[in-house]
Amino acid sequence: MIWERFLGRGAALVGFVMLLLGLSAGRMALAAEPAAAAQNAAGYVGEKVCATCHDVQSNVFGHTLHAKVFRENPRNQMEKQVCEACHGPGSIHAENPTDKSAIIGFSREWGTPAEKQTSTCLSCHKGGNRLYWSGSTHDTNKLSCSDCHNPMAKFSPGGLLKKASITETCQSCHKQQQSEFRRRSHMPVPEGKMSCVDCHNPHGSVTKPLLKAKSVNDICYTCHAEKRGPFLWEHAPAKESCLTCHAAHGSNQDKLLNVARPFLCQQCHQSGHQFNFINNQDTVPGIAIGGGQNSNRALGRSCQSCHSQIHGSNHPSGARFQR
């Protein structure tokens, strides 16, 4: 009898919770209904009506690829709407331009959610190198397409970027990498011989840093094929990751090294002849404080003066990467 009463009270409690959840869902649906209803009630007014107020934007837009496609060779009825193909029906916006919920705005100032902006762009630009956009670093940080692109003006030779080049567009957010490219030894990005998209896919990737390959080494091997191997004698750190010894964007050491030689090698090789040959007294700072004489083994290529094939060797006698 007691057990039946307990079950009855439990069922009543579950029913009450479900009722509350239903009421909450109903309220959310009612709150979303006005905006959805307003957008559905709007009608298309045509590009000429838009241009009566936005004549400057209309003239600038005419130089873009979007304008040429939408105006001269639309693929469907939606593209024939030109402005409203992206911004949505504009009749309510034409009546009340201050109502920012009436159309889709592609700027942070307008207030349209980033998800809504991106979904509008992806309705045409889906697949391809945007296959991994969902869940990517840029997506989870609430970036929209218009944070990097300006579809209303031709500021770049291709891609309708908001800056003149890919590098400038990326560096508008990535200031740390911009400073790294200014170091003494750096990837040839500032000189225009490379751009960020040579290594990264800003629209999404299977890796967190948005690499265009599965690993850092695979990216590096696209240019440095001689370091790929396979080698008869492999140097384990080089096989694991190029970033063990090198900085990806720039360094104040030679060859993009993280630390100057021989100290880079001594981070792992902390016993044996290397510490007998080279110690703090043999370096320039060591001499300055009254140490020994400057050793040639601590200068120039240092360890690589003998171990020249440090990435790997195919010589039968190359176990120590000397040939």
XYZ file of C-alpha atoms in Angstrom, residues 4-308:
305
model
C 1.627 2.254 -4.377
C 1.254 5.666 -2.720
C 4.957 6.373 -3.373
C 4.574 5.472 -7.027
C 1.499 7.640 -7.314
C 3.303 10.657 -5.830
C 6.292 10.036 -8.111
C 4.081 9.958 -11.182
C 2.400 13.171 -10.072
C 5.799 14.842 -9.580
C 6.989 13.755 -13.021
C 3.802 15.069 -14.545
C 4.261 18.415 -12.787
C 7.845 18.746 -14.059
C 6.765 17.921 -17.599
C 4.040 20.566 -17.319
C 6.608 23.183 -16.288
C 8.901 22.194 -19.155
C 5.990 22.430 -21.558
C 5.100 25.895 -20.302
C 8.727 27.058 -20.639
C 8.964 25.717 -24.182
C 5.671 27.354 -25.006
C 6.855 30.712 -23.711
C 10.069 30.472 -25.756
C 8.061 29.621 -28.843
C 5.710 32.545 -28.236
C 8.692 34.901 -27.793
C 10.200 33.758 -31.088
C 6.911 33.951 -32.971
C 6.763 37.770 -33.458
C 10.191 37.969 -35.103
C 9.522 34.929 -37.296
C 6.056 36.196 -38.167
C 7.420 39.623 -39.056
C 10.011 38.129 -41.389
C 7.451 35.841 -43.023
C 5.057 38.763 -43.500
C 7.685 40.829 -45.313
C 7.730 40.892 -49.095
C 10.350 41.519 -51.745
C 10.592 45.096 -52.984
C 13.401 44.799 -55.543
C 16.896 46.217 -55.914
C 15.731 49.612 -57.175
C 13.863 50.320 -53.956
C 16.969 49.396 -51.934
C 19.118 51.704 -54.078
C 16.935 54.735 -53.355
C 18.496 54.865 -49.886
C 21.643 52.790 -50.374
C 22.909 54.270 -53.627
C 26.555 54.312 -52.521
C 26.429 50.662 -51.467
C 24.682 49.759 -54.717
C 27.409 51.383 -56.828
C 30.243 49.769 -54.855
C 28.468 46.410 -54.871
C 28.356 46.512 -58.668
C 32.099 45.744 -58.850
C 31.805 42.457 -56.955
C 31.351 38.939 -58.289
C 28.098 38.602 -56.354
C 26.570 41.539 -58.213
C 27.624 40.218 -61.612
C 26.131 36.799 -60.889
C 22.927 38.025 -59.294
C 22.245 40.702 -61.907
C 23.455 39.060 -65.104
C 23.296 35.304 -64.576
C 21.215 34.304 -61.539
C 20.954 30.574 -60.965
C 17.542 30.657 -59.299
C 14.698 32.924 -58.241
C 16.396 33.816 -54.971
C 19.508 35.194 -56.681
C 17.287 37.348 -58.898
C 16.350 39.316 -55.786
C 19.954 40.652 -55.658
C 20.104 42.592 -52.346
C 17.267 40.635 -50.772
C 18.845 37.311 -51.726
C 21.125 37.764 -48.711
C 19.398 40.390 -46.558
C 15.935 38.840 -46.808
C 12.618 40.450 -47.843
C 12.844 44.220 -47.368
C 9.290 45.588 -47.361
C 9.097 46.006 -43.564
C 12.619 47.464 -43.480
C 11.627 49.979 -46.168
C 8.691 51.104 -44.045
C 10.679 51.276 -40.804
C 14.469 51.403 -41.374
C 15.142 51.608 -37.630
C 13.770 48.099 -37.018
C 16.935 45.999 -37.077
C 15.007 42.752 -36.824
C 13.322 43.339 -40.187
C 16.319 42.283 -42.301
C 19.592 40.391 -41.920
C 22.541 42.714 -41.317
C 26.084 41.527 -41.987
C 27.917 43.534 -39.354
C 28.344 43.333 -35.606
C 26.835 46.794 -35.217
C 23.554 45.693 -36.790
C 23.061 42.962 -34.221
C 22.054 39.974 -36.338
C 23.392 36.836 -34.582
C 26.578 35.416 -36.068
C 24.874 32.053 -36.560
C 22.180 33.666 -38.702
C 24.726 35.548 -40.820
C 26.829 32.432 -41.355
C 23.875 30.199 -42.199
C 22.808 32.713 -44.849
C 26.229 32.565 -46.501
C 26.446 28.792 -46.206
C 23.120 28.403 -47.961
C 25.159 28.949 -51.152
C 28.766 28.474 -50.038
C 28.508 25.075 -48.404
C 30.819 22.114 -48.735
C 34.326 22.255 -50.155
C 36.860 23.808 -47.816
C 33.984 24.923 -45.568
C 33.086 21.325 -44.772
C 34.528 21.574 -41.252
C 33.274 25.062 -40.411
C 30.766 23.783 -37.862
C 32.603 23.305 -34.578
C 35.828 24.911 -35.801
C 37.790 27.420 -33.722
C 36.348 30.385 -35.588
C 32.813 29.036 -35.343
C 32.985 28.366 -31.597
C 34.354 31.878 -31.058
C 31.205 33.313 -32.675
C 32.859 34.657 -35.817
C 30.731 35.167 -38.887
C 31.743 35.276 -42.536
C 31.479 39.082 -42.556
C 34.208 39.341 -39.896
C 36.711 38.403 -42.622
C 34.812 39.052 -45.855
C 33.061 42.105 -47.257
C 30.626 40.904 -49.937
C 29.519 44.485 -50.630
C 32.851 45.823 -51.904
C 35.929 44.632 -53.771
C 38.801 45.453 -51.420
C 40.944 42.442 -52.408
C 41.879 40.777 -55.723
C 39.924 37.671 -54.750
C 37.746 36.294 -51.992
C 35.956 39.591 -51.241
C 38.092 40.040 -48.119
C 37.678 43.011 -45.820
C 41.402 43.835 -46.240
C 43.634 44.027 -49.293
C 45.276 40.639 -48.649
C 44.759 37.385 -46.771
C 47.615 38.156 -44.393
C 46.238 41.570 -43.437
C 42.810 40.070 -42.861
C 44.139 37.369 -40.528
C 46.424 39.767 -38.679
C 43.531 42.059 -37.846
C 42.815 39.539 -35.046
C 46.030 37.500 -34.715
C 48.382 40.170 -33.348
C 50.712 37.660 -31.677
C 51.457 35.979 -34.994
C 51.899 39.381 -36.621
C 54.664 40.213 -34.158
C 56.292 36.806 -34.691
C 56.538 37.444 -38.442
C 58.579 40.559 -37.662
C 61.338 38.636 -35.920
C 64.803 38.205 -37.394
C 64.136 34.743 -38.804
C 60.584 34.299 -40.081
C 58.424 32.626 -42.686
C 58.295 34.753 -45.879
C 54.775 35.998 -45.163
C 55.583 39.737 -44.835
C 57.393 39.577 -48.179
C 54.267 38.190 -49.839
C 55.847 34.857 -50.813
C 53.428 33.001 -48.537
C 50.090 33.665 -46.888
C 48.338 32.218 -43.867
C 46.172 29.937 -46.009
C 49.242 28.110 -47.326
C 49.266 26.300 -43.970
C 45.845 26.999 -42.458
C 42.245 26.655 -43.588
C 40.336 29.476 -41.851
C 37.006 27.863 -42.738
C 37.639 24.749 -40.664
C 39.857 21.720 -40.364
C 40.191 18.424 -38.511
C 42.876 20.060 -36.324
C 42.482 22.753 -33.669
C 44.954 25.206 -35.278
C 43.027 24.824 -38.554
C 45.912 23.150 -40.387
C 45.412 22.032 -43.971
C 46.812 18.600 -43.073
C 46.514 16.150 -40.206
C 49.732 17.261 -38.480
C 52.327 20.017 -38.383
C 54.921 17.773 -40.024
C 52.660 17.057 -43.000
C 52.304 20.812 -43.532
C 56.060 21.380 -43.334
C 56.773 18.491 -45.724
C 54.766 20.168 -48.489
C 57.731 22.544 -48.913
C 60.546 20.707 -47.091
C 60.139 17.329 -48.777
C 63.766 16.367 -48.129
C 62.996 16.226 -44.390
C 60.190 13.703 -44.820
C 62.233 10.503 -44.988
C 61.933 7.631 -44.423
C 65.427 7.550 -42.977
C 67.593 4.634 -41.982
C 68.484 6.599 -38.848
C 65.622 8.770 -37.633
C 65.918 11.616 -35.156
C 62.899 11.026 -32.913
C 62.087 14.689 -32.045
C 62.149 15.670 -35.721
C 59.866 12.758 -36.590
C 57.426 13.617 -33.808
C 56.964 17.337 -34.520
C 58.916 20.043 -36.286
C 57.787 22.439 -33.540
C 59.994 20.616 -31.037
C 62.924 22.607 -32.394
C 61.393 25.249 -34.673
C 58.955 28.128 -34.217
C 56.208 28.041 -36.808
C 55.940 31.742 -37.625
C 59.160 33.447 -36.581
C 62.089 33.421 -34.182
C 65.037 35.579 -33.187
C 67.295 32.545 -33.619
C 68.734 31.138 -36.838
C 66.567 28.786 -38.945
C 63.411 29.512 -36.912
C 64.921 27.669 -33.940
C 63.240 27.994 -30.557
C 66.577 28.293 -28.747
C 70.082 29.046 -29.990
C 72.444 26.156 -30.673
C 74.027 24.368 -28.762
C 71.523 25.025 -25.964
C 68.648 23.700 -28.060
C 70.389 20.325 -28.291
C 71.344 20.364 -24.618
C 67.685 20.577 -23.607
C 67.504 16.844 -24.345
C 71.162 15.742 -24.441
C 72.167 16.496 -20.863
C 74.930 13.934 -20.430
C 77.947 12.804 -22.417
C 80.535 14.641 -24.453
C 78.330 17.624 -25.289
C 78.528 18.927 -21.732
C 82.270 18.305 -21.609
C 82.842 20.097 -24.913
C 80.476 22.994 -24.250
C 79.622 24.535 -20.904
C 78.660 27.944 -19.619
C 82.280 29.083 -19.332
C 82.853 28.555 -23.054
C 80.065 30.915 -24.119
C 80.302 34.657 -24.661
C 78.321 35.477 -21.469
C 80.495 33.045 -19.547
C 83.671 34.794 -20.697
C 82.206 38.156 -19.726
C 81.924 37.058 -16.097
C 85.447 35.648 -15.983
C 84.989 32.159 -17.409
C 87.195 30.213 -19.777
C 88.033 30.895 -23.401
C 85.397 31.142 -26.096
C 84.908 27.725 -27.691
C 84.299 27.319 -31.420
C 81.964 24.479 -30.514
C 79.504 27.040 -29.081
C 79.475 29.210 -32.191
C 77.933 28.991 -35.632
C 76.332 25.644 -36.397
C 77.672 24.289 -33.103
C 76.541 20.639 -32.719
C 75.596 20.543 -36.381
C 79.167 21.209 -37.388
C 79.608 17.481 -36.823
C 76.030 16.165 -36.688
C 75.051 17.746 -39.993
